[in-house]
Coordinates of N, CA, C and O in Angstrom, one line a residue:
M1 N 78.6 -119.3 -11.5 CA 77.5 -118.8 -10.7 C 76.2 -118.9 -11.6 O 76.2 -118.2 -12.7
P2 N 75.2 -119.5 -11.2 CA 74.0 -119.6 -12.0 C 73.3 -118.2 -12.1 O 73.4 -117.4 -11.2
L3 N 72.7 -118.0 -13.2 CA 71.9 -116.8 -13.5 C 70.6 -116.9 -12.7 O 70.1 -118.0 -12.4
V4 N 70.0 -115.8 -12.4 CA 68.7 -115.8 -11.8 C 67.7 -115.3 -12.9 O 67.5 -114.2 -13.2
I5 N 67.1 -116.3 -13.5 CA 66.1 -116.1 -14.6 C 64.8 -116.7 -14.2 O 64.8 -117.9 -13.8
P6 N 63.7 -116.0 -14.3 CA 62.4 -116.6 -13.9 C 62.1 -117.8 -14.7 O 62.4 -117.9 -15.9
K7 N 61.5 -118.8 -14.1 CA 61.1 -120.0 -14.9 C 60.1 -119.7 -15.9 O 60.1 -120.2 -17.0
E8 N 59.1 -118.8 -15.5 CA 58.1 -118.3 -16.5 C 58.6 -117.0 -17.0 O 58.5 -116.0 -16.3
L9 N 59.0 -117.0 -18.2 CA 59.4 -115.7 -18.9 C 58.2 -114.9 -19.2 O 57.1 -115.4 -19.5
P10 N 58.4 -113.5 -19.3 CA 57.2 -112.7 -19.6 C 56.7 -113.0 -21.0 O 57.5 -113.3 -21.9
R11 N 55.4 -112.9 -21.1 CA 54.8 -113.1 -22.4 C 55.1 -112.0 -23.4 O 55.3 -110.9 -22.9
Y12 N 55.0 -112.2 -24.6 CA 55.3 -111.2 -25.6 C 54.4 -110.0 -25.4 O 54.9 -108.8 -25.5
E13 N 53.1 -110.2 -25.1 CA 52.2 -109.1 -24.9 C 52.6 -108.2 -23.8 O 52.5 -107.0 -23.8
T14 N 53.2 -108.8 -22.7 CA 53.7 -108.1 -21.6 C 54.8 -107.2 -22.0 O 55.0 -106.1 -21.5
L15 N 55.7 -107.8 -22.8 CA 56.9 -107.0 -23.3 C 56.4 -105.8 -24.1 O 57.0 -104.7 -24.1
K16 N 55.4 -106.1 -25.0 CA 54.8 -105.0 -25.8 C 54.3 -103.8 -24.9 O 54.5 -102.7 -25.2
E17 N 53.6 -104.2 -23.8 CA 53.1 -103.2 -22.9 C 54.3 -102.4 -22.3 O 54.2 -101.2 -22.2
A18 N 55.3 -103.1 -21.9 CA 56.5 -102.5 -21.3 C 57.1 -101.5 -22.2 O 57.7 -100.5 -21.8
A19 N 57.1 -101.8 -23.5 CA 57.7 -101.0 -24.6 C 57.1 -99.6 -24.6 O 57.7 -98.6 -25.1
R20 N 55.8 -99.5 -24.2 CA 55.2 -98.2 -24.2 C 55.9 -97.3 -23.2 O 56.0 -96.1 -23.4
E21 N 56.3 -97.9 -22.1 CA 57.0 -97.1 -21.0 C 58.5 -96.9 -21.3 O 59.0 -95.9 -21.0
Y22 N 59.0 -97.9 -22.0 CA 60.5 -97.8 -22.4 C 60.6 -98.0 -23.9 O 60.7 -99.1 -24.4
P23 N 60.6 -96.9 -24.6 CA 60.6 -96.9 -26.1 C 61.8 -97.7 -26.7 O 61.7 -98.2 -27.8
D24 N 62.9 -97.8 -26.0 CA 64.1 -98.5 -26.5 C 63.9 -100.0 -26.4 O 64.7 -100.8 -26.9
L25 N 62.9 -100.5 -25.7 CA 62.6 -101.9 -25.5 C 62.0 -102.5 -26.8 O 60.9 -102.1 -27.2
D26 N 62.7 -103.4 -27.4 CA 62.3 -104.1 -28.6 C 61.7 -105.4 -28.1 O 62.5 -106.3 -27.7
P27 N 60.4 -105.6 -28.0 CA 59.8 -106.9 -27.4 C 60.4 -108.2 -28.0 O 60.7 -109.1 -27.2
S28 N 60.6 -108.3 -29.3 CA 61.1 -109.5 -29.8 C 62.6 -109.7 -29.4 O 63.0 -110.9 -29.2
A29 N 63.3 -108.7 -29.4 CA 64.7 -108.8 -28.9 C 64.8 -109.2 -27.5 O 65.6 -110.1 -27.1
V30 N 64.0 -108.6 -26.6 CA 64.0 -109.0 -25.2 C 63.6 -110.4 -25.0 O 64.1 -111.2 -24.2
E31 N 62.5 -110.8 -25.7 CA 62.0 -112.2 -25.6 C 63.1 -113.2 -26.0 O 63.4 -114.1 -25.3
A32 N 63.8 -112.9 -27.2 CA 64.9 -113.8 -27.6 C 66.0 -113.8 -26.6 O 66.5 -114.9 -26.3
Y33 N 66.4 -112.7 -26.1 CA 67.5 -112.5 -25.1 C 67.2 -113.4 -23.9 O 68.0 -114.1 -23.4
L34 N 66.0 -113.2 -23.4 CA 65.6 -114.0 -22.1 C 65.6 -115.5 -22.4 O 66.0 -116.3 -21.6
H35 N 65.2 -115.9 -23.6 CA 65.2 -117.3 -23.9 C 66.7 -117.8 -24.1 O 67.0 -119.0 -23.6
V36 N 67.6 -117.0 -24.6 CA 69.0 -117.4 -24.7 C 69.6 -117.6 -23.3 O 70.2 -118.6 -23.0
L37 N 69.3 -116.6 -22.5 CA 69.8 -116.7 -21.1 C 69.3 -117.9 -20.4 O 70.0 -118.6 -19.7
R38 N 68.0 -118.1 -20.4 CA 67.4 -119.2 -19.7 C 67.9 -120.5 -20.2 O 68.2 -121.4 -19.4
T39 N 68.0 -120.7 -21.5 CA 68.5 -121.9 -22.1 C 69.9 -122.2 -21.7 O 70.3 -123.3 -21.3
G40 N 70.8 -121.2 -21.9 CA 72.2 -121.3 -21.5 C 72.4 -121.7 -20.0 O 73.2 -122.5 -19.7
D41 N 71.6 -121.0 -19.2 CA 71.7 -121.3 -17.7 C 71.3 -122.7 -17.4 O 71.9 -123.4 -16.7
L42 N 70.2 -123.1 -18.0 CA 69.6 -124.5 -17.7 C 70.6 -125.5 -18.2 O 70.9 -126.5 -17.5
V43 N 71.1 -125.4 -19.4 CA 72.1 -126.3 -20.0 C 73.3 -126.4 -19.2 O 73.9 -127.5 -18.9
A44 N 73.8 -125.2 -18.8 CA 75.1 -125.2 -17.9 C 74.8 -125.9 -16.6 O 75.7 -126.6 -16.1
R45 N 73.7 -125.7 -16.0 CA 73.4 -126.4 -14.7 C 73.3 -127.9 -14.9 O 73.8 -128.6 -14.1
L46 N 72.7 -128.3 -16.0 CA 72.6 -129.8 -16.2 C 74.0 -130.4 -16.5 O 74.3 -131.4 -15.9
A47 N 74.8 -129.7 -17.3 CA 76.2 -130.2 -17.5 C 77.0 -130.2 -16.2 O 77.7 -131.2 -16.0
E48 N 76.9 -129.1 -15.4 CA 77.6 -129.1 -14.2 C 77.2 -130.2 -13.2 O 78.1 -130.8 -12.6
T49 N 75.9 -130.5 -13.2 CA 75.5 -131.6 -12.4 C 76.1 -133.0 -12.8 O 76.5 -133.8 -12.0
G50 N 76.1 -133.2 -14.1 CA 76.7 -134.4 -14.7 C 78.2 -134.5 -14.4 O 78.7 -135.6 -14.0
L51 N 78.9 -133.4 -14.5 CA 80.3 -133.4 -14.2 C 80.6 -133.5 -12.8 O 81.6 -134.1 -12.4
A52 N 79.8 -133.0 -11.9 CA 80.0 -133.1 -10.5 C 80.0 -134.5 -10.0 O 80.7 -134.8 -9.0
R53 N 79.3 -135.4 -10.7 CA 79.3 -136.8 -10.3 C 80.7 -137.4 -10.5 O 81.0 -138.4 -9.9
H54 N 81.6 -136.7 -11.2 CA 82.9 -137.2 -11.4 C 83.9 -136.3 -10.7 O 85.1 -136.3 -10.9
N55 N 83.4 -135.4 -9.8 CA 84.2 -134.5 -9.0 C 85.0 -133.5 -9.9 O 86.2 -133.3 -9.6
I56 N 84.4 -133.0 -10.9 CA 85.1 -132.1 -11.8 C 84.2 -130.9 -12.1 O 83.0 -131.1 -12.3
S57 N 84.7 -129.7 -12.1 CA 83.9 -128.5 -12.4 C 83.9 -128.3 -13.9 O 84.6 -128.9 -14.7
Q58 N 82.9 -127.5 -14.3 CA 82.8 -127.1 -15.7 C 84.1 -126.5 -16.2 O 84.6 -126.8 -17.3
G59 N 84.7 -125.6 -15.4 CA 86.0 -125.0 -15.8 C 87.1 -126.0 -15.9 O 87.9 -126.0 -16.9
G60 N 87.2 -126.9 -14.9 CA 88.2 -127.9 -15.0 C 88.0 -128.8 -16.2 O 89.0 -129.2 -16.9
F61 N 86.8 -129.2 -16.5 CA 86.5 -130.0 -17.6 C 86.9 -129.3 -18.9 O 87.5 -129.9 -19.8
G62 N 86.7 -128.0 -19.0 CA 87.0 -127.3 -20.2 C 88.6 -127.3 -20.4 O 89.0 -127.4 -21.5
I63 N 89.3 -127.2 -19.3 CA 90.8 -127.2 -19.4 C 91.2 -128.6 -19.9 O 92.0 -128.8 -20.8
L64 N 90.7 -129.7 -19.2 CA 91.1 -131.0 -19.6 C 90.8 -131.3 -21.1 O 91.6 -131.9 -21.8
T65 N 89.6 -130.9 -21.5 CA 89.3 -131.2 -22.9 C 90.1 -130.4 -23.9 O 90.5 -130.9 -25.0
T66 N 90.4 -129.2 -23.5 CA 91.3 -128.3 -24.3 C 92.7 -128.9 -24.4 O 93.3 -129.0 -25.5
L67 N 93.2 -129.5 -23.3 CA 94.5 -130.1 -23.3 C 94.5 -131.4 -24.1 O 95.4 -131.6 -24.9
L68 N 93.4 -132.1 -24.0 CA 93.3 -133.4 -24.9 C 93.3 -133.0 -26.3 O 94.0 -133.6 -27.2
R69 N 92.5 -132.0 -26.7 CA 92.4 -131.5 -28.1 C 93.8 -131.1 -28.6 O 94.2 -131.4 -29.7
S70 N 94.5 -130.3 -27.7 CA 95.9 -129.9 -28.0 C 96.8 -131.1 -28.3 O 97.6 -131.0 -29.3
E71 N 96.7 -132.1 -27.5 CA 97.6 -133.3 -27.6 C 97.3 -133.9 -29.0 O 98.2 -134.3 -29.7
K72 N 96.0 -134.1 -29.3 CA 95.6 -134.8 -30.5 C 95.9 -134.0 -31.8 O 96.2 -134.6 -32.8
L73 N 95.6 -132.7 -31.7 CA 95.7 -131.9 -32.9 C 97.1 -131.3 -33.1 O 97.4 -130.9 -34.3
E74 N 97.8 -131.0 -32.0 CA 99.0 -130.2 -32.1 C 100.2 -131.0 -31.8 O 101.3 -130.5 -31.8
A75 N 100.0 -132.3 -31.5 CA 101.2 -133.2 -31.2 C 102.1 -133.2 -32.3 O 101.7 -133.2 -33.5
P76 N 103.4 -133.3 -32.1 CA 104.1 -133.3 -30.9 C 104.6 -132.0 -30.3 O 105.6 -131.8 -29.7
A77 N 103.8 -130.9 -30.7 CA 104.2 -129.6 -30.2 C 104.2 -129.5 -28.7 O 103.7 -130.4 -28.0
T78 N 104.8 -128.5 -28.2 CA 104.9 -128.2 -26.7 C 103.5 -128.0 -26.2 O 102.7 -127.3 -26.8
P79 N 103.2 -128.6 -25.0 CA 101.8 -128.3 -24.4 C 101.6 -126.8 -24.2 O 102.6 -126.0 -24.2
P80 N 100.4 -126.4 -24.1 CA 100.1 -124.9 -24.0 C 100.6 -124.3 -22.7 O 100.7 -125.0 -21.7
T81 N 100.9 -123.0 -22.7 CA 101.2 -122.3 -21.5 C 99.9 -122.0 -20.8 O 98.8 -122.0 -21.3
L82 N 100.1 -121.6 -19.5 CA 99.0 -121.1 -18.7 C 98.3 -120.0 -19.4 O 97.1 -119.9 -19.5
S83 N 99.1 -119.0 -19.9 CA 98.5 -117.8 -20.5 C 97.8 -118.2 -21.8 O 96.7 -117.6 -22.1
A84 N 98.3 -119.1 -22.6 CA 97.6 -119.6 -23.8 C 96.3 -120.3 -23.5 O 95.3 -120.1 -24.2
L85 N 96.3 -121.1 -22.4 CA 95.1 -121.7 -22.0 C 94.0 -120.7 -21.6 O 92.8 -120.8 -21.9
A86 N 94.5 -119.7 -20.8 CA 93.5 -118.6 -20.4 C 92.9 -117.9 -21.6 O 91.7 -117.7 -21.6
E87 N 93.8 -117.7 -22.6 CA 93.3 -117.0 -23.8 C 92.3 -117.9 -24.5 O 91.2 -117.4 -25.0
R88 N 92.6 -119.1 -24.7 CA 91.7 -120.1 -25.4 C 90.4 -120.2 -24.8 O 89.4 -120.4 -25.4
L89 N 90.4 -120.2 -23.4 CA 89.1 -120.4 -22.7 C 88.5 -119.2 -22.3 O 87.4 -119.2 -21.7
G90 N 89.0 -118.0 -22.6 CA 88.4 -116.7 -22.3 C 88.3 -116.4 -20.8 O 87.3 -115.8 -20.4
V91 N 89.3 -116.8 -20.1 CA 89.3 -116.4 -18.6 C 90.6 -115.6 -18.3 O 91.6 -115.6 -19.1
T92 N 90.7 -115.0 -17.2 CA 91.9 -114.3 -16.8 C 93.0 -115.3 -16.4 O 92.7 -116.4 -16.0
P93 N 94.2 -114.8 -16.5 CA 95.3 -115.7 -16.1 C 95.2 -116.1 -14.6 O 95.5 -117.3 -14.3
A94 N 94.7 -115.2 -13.8 CA 94.5 -115.6 -12.4 C 93.5 -116.7 -12.2 O 93.7 -117.6 -11.4
T95 N 92.4 -116.6 -12.9 CA 91.4 -117.7 -12.9 C 92.0 -119.0 -13.4 O 91.7 -120.0 -12.8
M96 N 92.7 -118.9 -14.5 CA 93.3 -120.1 -15.0 C 94.3 -120.7 -14.0 O 94.3 -122.0 -13.8
T97 N 95.1 -119.9 -13.3 CA 96.0 -120.4 -12.3 C 95.3 -121.1 -11.2 O 95.7 -122.2 -10.8
G98 N 94.1 -120.6 -10.7 CA 93.3 -121.2 -9.7 C 92.8 -122.6 -10.2 O 92.8 -123.6 -9.4
L99 N 92.3 -122.6 -11.4 CA 91.7 -123.9 -11.9 C 92.8 -124.9 -12.1 O 92.6 -126.1 -11.7
V100 N 93.9 -124.5 -12.6 CA 95.0 -125.5 -12.8 C 95.6 -125.9 -11.5 O 95.9 -127.1 -11.3
D101 N 95.6 -125.0 -10.5 CA 96.0 -125.4 -9.1 C 95.2 -126.6 -8.6 O 95.7 -127.6 -8.1
T102 N 93.9 -126.5 -8.8 CA 92.9 -127.5 -8.3 C 93.2 -128.8 -9.1 O 93.2 -129.9 -8.5
L103 N 93.3 -128.7 -10.4 CA 93.5 -129.9 -11.3 C 94.8 -130.5 -11.0 O 94.9 -131.8 -10.9
E104 N 95.8 -129.8 -10.7 CA 97.1 -130.3 -10.4 C 97.1 -131.0 -9.0 O 97.6 -132.1 -8.8
G105 N 96.4 -130.4 -8.0 CA 96.2 -131.0 -6.7 C 95.4 -132.3 -6.8 O 95.7 -133.2 -6.0
D106 N 94.5 -132.4 -7.8 CA 93.8 -133.7 -8.0 C 94.5 -134.7 -8.8 O 94.0 -135.8 -9.1
G107 N 95.7 -134.3 -9.3 CA 96.5 -135.2 -10.1 C 96.1 -135.3 -11.5 O 96.5 -136.3 -12.2
L108 N 95.3 -134.4 -12.0 CA 94.7 -134.5 -13.4 C 95.6 -133.8 -14.4 O 95.4 -134.1 -15.6
V109 N 96.4 -132.9 -14.0 CA 97.3 -132.2 -14.9 C 98.7 -132.1 -14.3 O 98.9 -132.2 -13.1
L110 N 99.7 -131.8 -15.2 CA 101.1 -131.6 -14.8 C 101.5 -130.2 -15.2 O 101.1 -129.8 -16.3
R111 N 102.2 -129.6 -14.4 CA 102.7 -128.2 -14.7 C 104.2 -128.3 -14.7 O 104.8 -128.9 -13.9
G112 N 104.8 -127.6 -15.7 CA 106.3 -127.5 -15.8 C 106.7 -126.3 -16.6 O 105.9 -125.5 -17.1
A113 N 108.0 -126.2 -16.7 CA 108.6 -125.1 -17.4 C 108.6 -125.4 -18.9 O 108.9 -126.5 -19.3
D114 N 108.4 -124.3 -19.7 CA 108.4 -124.4 -21.1 C 109.9 -124.7 -21.5 O 110.7 -123.9 -21.1
P115 N 110.1 -125.8 -22.3 CA 111.5 -126.0 -22.7 C 112.2 -125.0 -23.6 O 113.4 -124.8 -23.6
H116 N 111.3 -124.1 -24.2 CA 111.8 -123.1 -25.1 C 112.0 -121.8 -24.4 O 112.7 -120.9 -24.8
D117 N 111.3 -121.6 -23.3 CA 111.3 -120.3 -22.5 C 111.0 -120.7 -21.1 O 109.8 -120.8 -20.7
R118 N 112.0 -120.9 -20.2 CA 111.8 -121.3 -18.9 C 111.0 -120.4 -18.0 O 110.6 -120.7 -16.9
R119 N 110.8 -119.2 -18.5 CA 109.9 -118.2 -17.7 C 108.5 -118.6 -17.8 O 107.7 -118.2 -17.0
K120 N 108.1 -119.3 -18.8 CA 106.7 -119.7 -19.1 C 106.4 -121.0 -18.4 O 107.3 -121.9 -18.4
V121 N 105.1 -121.2 -18.0 CA 104.7 -122.4 -17.4 C 103.8 -123.2 -18.4 O 102.8 -122.6 -19.0
I122 N 104.1 -124.4 -18.7 CA 103.2 -125.2 -19.6 C 102.4 -126.2 -18.7 O 102.7 -126.5 -17.6
V123 N 101.2 -126.6 -19.3 CA 100.3 -127.5 -18.6 C 100.0 -128.6 -19.6 O 99.8 -128.4 -20.7
S124 N 100.0 -129.9 -19.0 CA 99.7 -131.0 -19.8 C 98.8 -132.0 -19.0 O 98.8 -131.9 -17.8
L125 N 98.2 -132.9 -19.7 CA 97.3 -133.9 -19.0 C 98.2 -134.9 -18.4 O 99.2 -135.4 -18.9
S126 N 97.8 -135.3 -17.2 CA 98.4 -136.5 -16.6 C 97.7 -137.7 -17.1 O 96.6 -137.6 -17.7
Q127 N 98.2 -138.9 -16.8 CA 97.5 -140.1 -17.1 C 96.2 -140.2 -16.4 O 95.2 -140.6 -17.0
K128 N 96.2 -139.7 -15.1 CA 94.9 -139.7 -14.4 C 93.9 -138.8 -15.1 O 92.7 -139.1 -15.1
G129 N 94.3 -137.7 -15.6 CA 93.4 -136.8 -16.4 C 92.9 -137.4 -17.6 O 91.7 -137.3 -17.9
R130 N 93.8 -138.2 -18.4 CA 93.3 -138.9 -19.6 C 92.3 -140.0 -19.2 O 91.3 -140.1 -19.9
D131 N 92.6 -140.7 -18.1 CA 91.7 -141.7 -17.6 C 90.3 -141.2 -17.2 O 89.3 -141.7 -17.6
L132 N 90.3 -140.0 -16.6 CA 89.0 -139.4 -16.2 C 88.2 -139.0 -17.5 O 87.1 -139.3 -17.5
L133 N 88.9 -138.4 -18.4 CA 88.2 -138.1 -19.7 C 87.7 -139.3 -20.4 O 86.6 -139.3 -20.9
T134 N 88.4 -140.4 -20.4 CA 87.9 -141.7 -21.0 C 86.6 -142.1 -20.3 O 85.7 -142.6 -21.0
R135 N 86.5 -141.9 -19.0 CA 85.3 -142.3 -18.3 C 84.1 -141.2 -18.5 O 83.0 -141.6 -18.6
V136 N 84.5 -140.0 -18.5 CA 83.5 -138.9 -18.5 C 82.9 -138.6 -19.9 O 81.7 -138.4 -20.1
L137 N 83.8 -138.6 -20.9 CA 83.3 -138.1 -22.3 C 82.2 -138.9 -22.9 O 81.3 -138.3 -23.4
P138 N 82.2 -140.2 -22.8 CA 81.0 -140.9 -23.4 C 79.7 -140.5 -22.8 O 78.7 -140.2 -23.6
G139 N 79.6 -140.4 -21.5 CA 78.3 -139.9 -20.9 C 78.0 -138.5 -21.2 O 76.9 -138.1 -21.4
H140 N 79.1 -137.6 -21.3 CA 78.9 -136.2 -21.7 C 78.3 -136.1 -23.1 O 77.4 -135.3 -23.4
F141 N 78.9 -136.9 -24.0 CA 78.4 -136.9 -25.4 C 77.0 -137.4 -25.5 O 76.2 -136.9 -26.3
R142 N 76.6 -138.4 -24.7 CA 75.2 -138.9 -24.7 C 74.3 -137.8 -24.2 O 73.2 -137.6 -24.7
F143 N 74.7 -137.0 -23.1 CA 73.9 -135.9 -22.6 C 73.7 -134.9 -23.7 O 72.6 -134.4 -23.9
I144 N 74.7 -134.5 -24.4 CA 74.6 -133.5 -25.5 C 73.6 -134.0 -26.6 O 72.8 -133.3 -27.0
S145 N 73.8 -135.3 -27.0 CA 72.9 -135.9 -28.0 C 71.4 -135.9 -27.5 O 70.5 -135.5 -28.3
A146 N 71.2 -136.3 -26.3 CA 69.9 -136.3 -25.7 C 69.3 -134.9 -25.6 O 68.1 -134.7 -26.0
L147 N 70.1 -133.9 -25.3 CA 69.6 -132.6 -25.1 C 69.2 -132.0 -26.5 O 68.1 -131.3 -26.6
L148 N 69.9 -132.3 -27.5 CA 69.6 -131.7 -28.8 C 68.8 -132.7 -29.7 O 68.5 -132.3 -30.9
R149 N 68.3 -133.8 -29.2 CA 67.5 -134.7 -29.9 C 66.3 -134.1 -30.6 O 65.9 -134.5 -31.7
P150 N 65.6 -133.1 -29.9 CA 64.4 -132.6 -30.6 C 64.7 -131.8 -31.9 O 63.8 -131.5 -32.7
L151 N 66.0 -131.4 -32.1 CA 66.3 -130.7 -33.3 C 66.9 -131.7 -34.4 O 67.8 -132.5 -34.0
D152 N 66.4 -131.5 -35.6 CA 67.1 -132.4 -36.7 C 68.4 -131.7 -37.1 O 68.7 -130.6 -36.6
R153 N 69.1 -132.4 -38.0 CA 70.5 -131.9 -38.3 C 70.4 -130.5 -38.9 O 71.3 -129.6 -38.6
A154 N 69.5 -130.2 -39.8 CA 69.3 -128.9 -40.4 C 69.0 -127.8 -39.3 O 69.6 -126.7 -39.4
E155 N 68.2 -128.1 -38.4 CA 67.8 -127.2 -37.3 C 69.0 -126.9 -36.4 O 69.3 -125.8 -36.0
R156 N 69.8 -127.9 -36.2 CA 71.1 -127.7 -35.4 C 72.0 -126.8 -36.1 O 72.6 -125.9 -35.5
G157 N 72.2 -127.0 -37.4 CA 73.0 -126.1 -38.2 C 72.5 -124.7 -38.2 O 73.3 -123.7 -38.0
E158 N 71.2 -124.5 -38.3 CA 70.7 -123.2 -38.3 C 70.9 -122.5 -36.9 O 71.2 -121.4 -36.8
L159 N 70.7 -123.3 -35.8 CA 70.9 -122.8 -34.5 C 72.3 -122.4 -34.3 O 72.6 -121.3 -33.8
V160 N 73.3 -123.2 -34.8 CA 74.7 -122.8 -34.7 C 75.0 -121.5 -35.4 O 75.6 -120.6 -34.9
E161 N 74.4 -121.3 -36.6 CA 74.6 -120.1 -37.4 C 74.0 -118.9 -36.6 O 74.6 -117.8 -36.6
L162 N 72.8 -119.0 -36.1 CA 72.2 -117.9 -35.4 C 73.0 -117.6 -34.1 O 73.2 -116.4 -33.8
L163 N 73.5 -118.6 -33.4 CA 74.3 -118.3 -32.2 C 75.6 -117.7 -32.5 O 76.1 -116.8 -31.8
R164 N 76.2 -118.0 -33.7 CA 77.4 -117.4 -34.1 C 77.2 -115.9 -34.4 O 78.1 -115.1 -34.1
K165 N 76.1 -115.6 -34.9 CA 75.8 -114.2 -35.2 C 75.7 -113.4 -33.9 O 76.2 -112.3 -33.8
I166 N 75.0 -114.0 -32.9 CA 74.9 -113.4 -31.6 C 76.3 -113.2 -30.9 O 76.6 -112.1 -30.4
V167 N 77.1 -114.2 -31.0 CA 78.5 -114.1 -30.4 C 79.3 -113.1 -31.1 O 80.0 -112.3 -30.5
A168 N 79.2 -113.0 -32.5 CA 79.9 -111.9 -33.2 C 79.5 -110.5 -32.8 O 80.3 -109.6 -32.6
Q169 N 78.2 -110.4 -32.6 CA 77.7 -109.1 -32.2 C 78.1 -108.8 -30.7 O 78.5 -107.6 -30.4
A170 N 78.1 -109.8 -29.9 CA 78.5 -109.6 -28.5 C 80.0 -109.2 -28.4 O 80.4 -108.3 -27.7
D171 N 80.8 -109.8 -29.3 CA 82.2 -109.5 -29.4 C 82.4 -108.0 -29.8 O 83.2 -107.3 -29.3
E172 N 81.6 -107.7 -30.8 CA 81.7 -106.3 -31.3 C 81.3 -105.3 -30.2 O 81.9 -104.3 -30.0
L173 N 80.2 -105.6 -29.5 CA 79.7 -104.7 -28.5 C 80.8 -104.6 -27.3 O 81.0 -103.6 -26.7
S174 N 81.4 -105.8 -27.0 CA 82.4 -105.8 -26.0 C 83.6 -105.0 -26.3 O 84.1 -104.3 -25.5
A175 N 84.0 -105.1 -27.5 CA 85.2 -104.3 -28.0 C 84.9 -102.8 -27.9 O 85.8 -102.0 -27.7
A176 N 83.6 -102.4 -28.1 CA 83.3 -101.0 -28.1 C 83.0 -100.5 -26.7 O 83.0 -99.2 -26.5
Q177 N 82.9 -101.4 -25.7 CA 82.6 -100.9 -24.4 C 83.9 -100.4 -23.7 O 84.9 -101.1 -23.8
P178 N 83.8 -99.3 -23.0 CA 84.9 -98.9 -22.2 C 85.2 -99.9 -21.1 O 84.3 -100.6 -20.6
A179 N 86.4 -100.0 -20.6 CA 86.8 -100.9 -19.5 C 86.1 -100.4 -18.3 O 85.7 -99.2 -18.1
A180 N 85.8 -101.3 -17.3 CA 85.1 -100.9 -16.1 C 85.8 -99.7 -15.4 O 85.2 -98.9 -14.7
T181 N 87.1 -99.7 -15.5 CA 87.8 -98.6 -14.8 C 87.7 -97.2 -15.5 O 88.0 -96.2 -15.0
D182 N 87.1 -97.3 -16.7 CA 86.9 -96.0 -17.5 C 85.5 -95.4 -17.2 O 85.2 -94.3 -17.6
S183 N 84.7 -96.1 -16.5 CA 83.3 -95.6 -16.2 C 83.3 -94.6 -15.1 O 84.2 -94.6 -14.2
P184 N 82.4 -93.6 -15.2 CA 82.3 -92.6 -14.2 C 82.1 -93.2 -12.8 O 82.6 -92.6 -11.8
E185 N 81.4 -94.3 -12.7 CA 81.1 -94.9 -11.4 C 82.4 -95.4 -10.7 O 82.5 -95.5 -9.5
A186 N 83.4 -95.8 -11.6 CA 84.6 -96.4 -11.1 C 85.6 -95.3 -10.6 O 86.6 -95.6 -9.9
R187 N 85.3 -94.1 -10.9 CA 86.3 -93.0 -10.5 C 86.0 -92.5 -9.1 O 85.1 -92.6 -8.5

């Protein structure tokens, strides 16, 4: 679901004025936060549009590329289980099951019992899934290169390091947050 972020973000001076009313508002932090959200949302929408031309969702594409990476890096190991895929992609098992159901219905993945533990379900790429990735990946990589063309190699490295710091902090804050069921509103 796309975020609702104004096209014109508030100017820094506007944020400074708001900080008078809300002392916890750090204008530079809010400005950076809004830019991260806007950029992420815009990039996700562009990628989603490109993938939609191939009748694949961003979630489905993430699963297919994860399975391809597993095949290439972990072969000849057993394909990942549904729960391992959910963990790798940071979604709930129920969400993963729905995405895999769609991919399996489209003939892009195969689902079967784990040969080591028949209670577990493994997921692997079908030939149709590999063929789709062969068609989609070159254009997707061109999109990524075009998107980041304004940044030189050093700037891209710096951007990655800065984003890693934000992700690490978000992980830390997430771990410190009580579960939704622990909140007074949920009771």
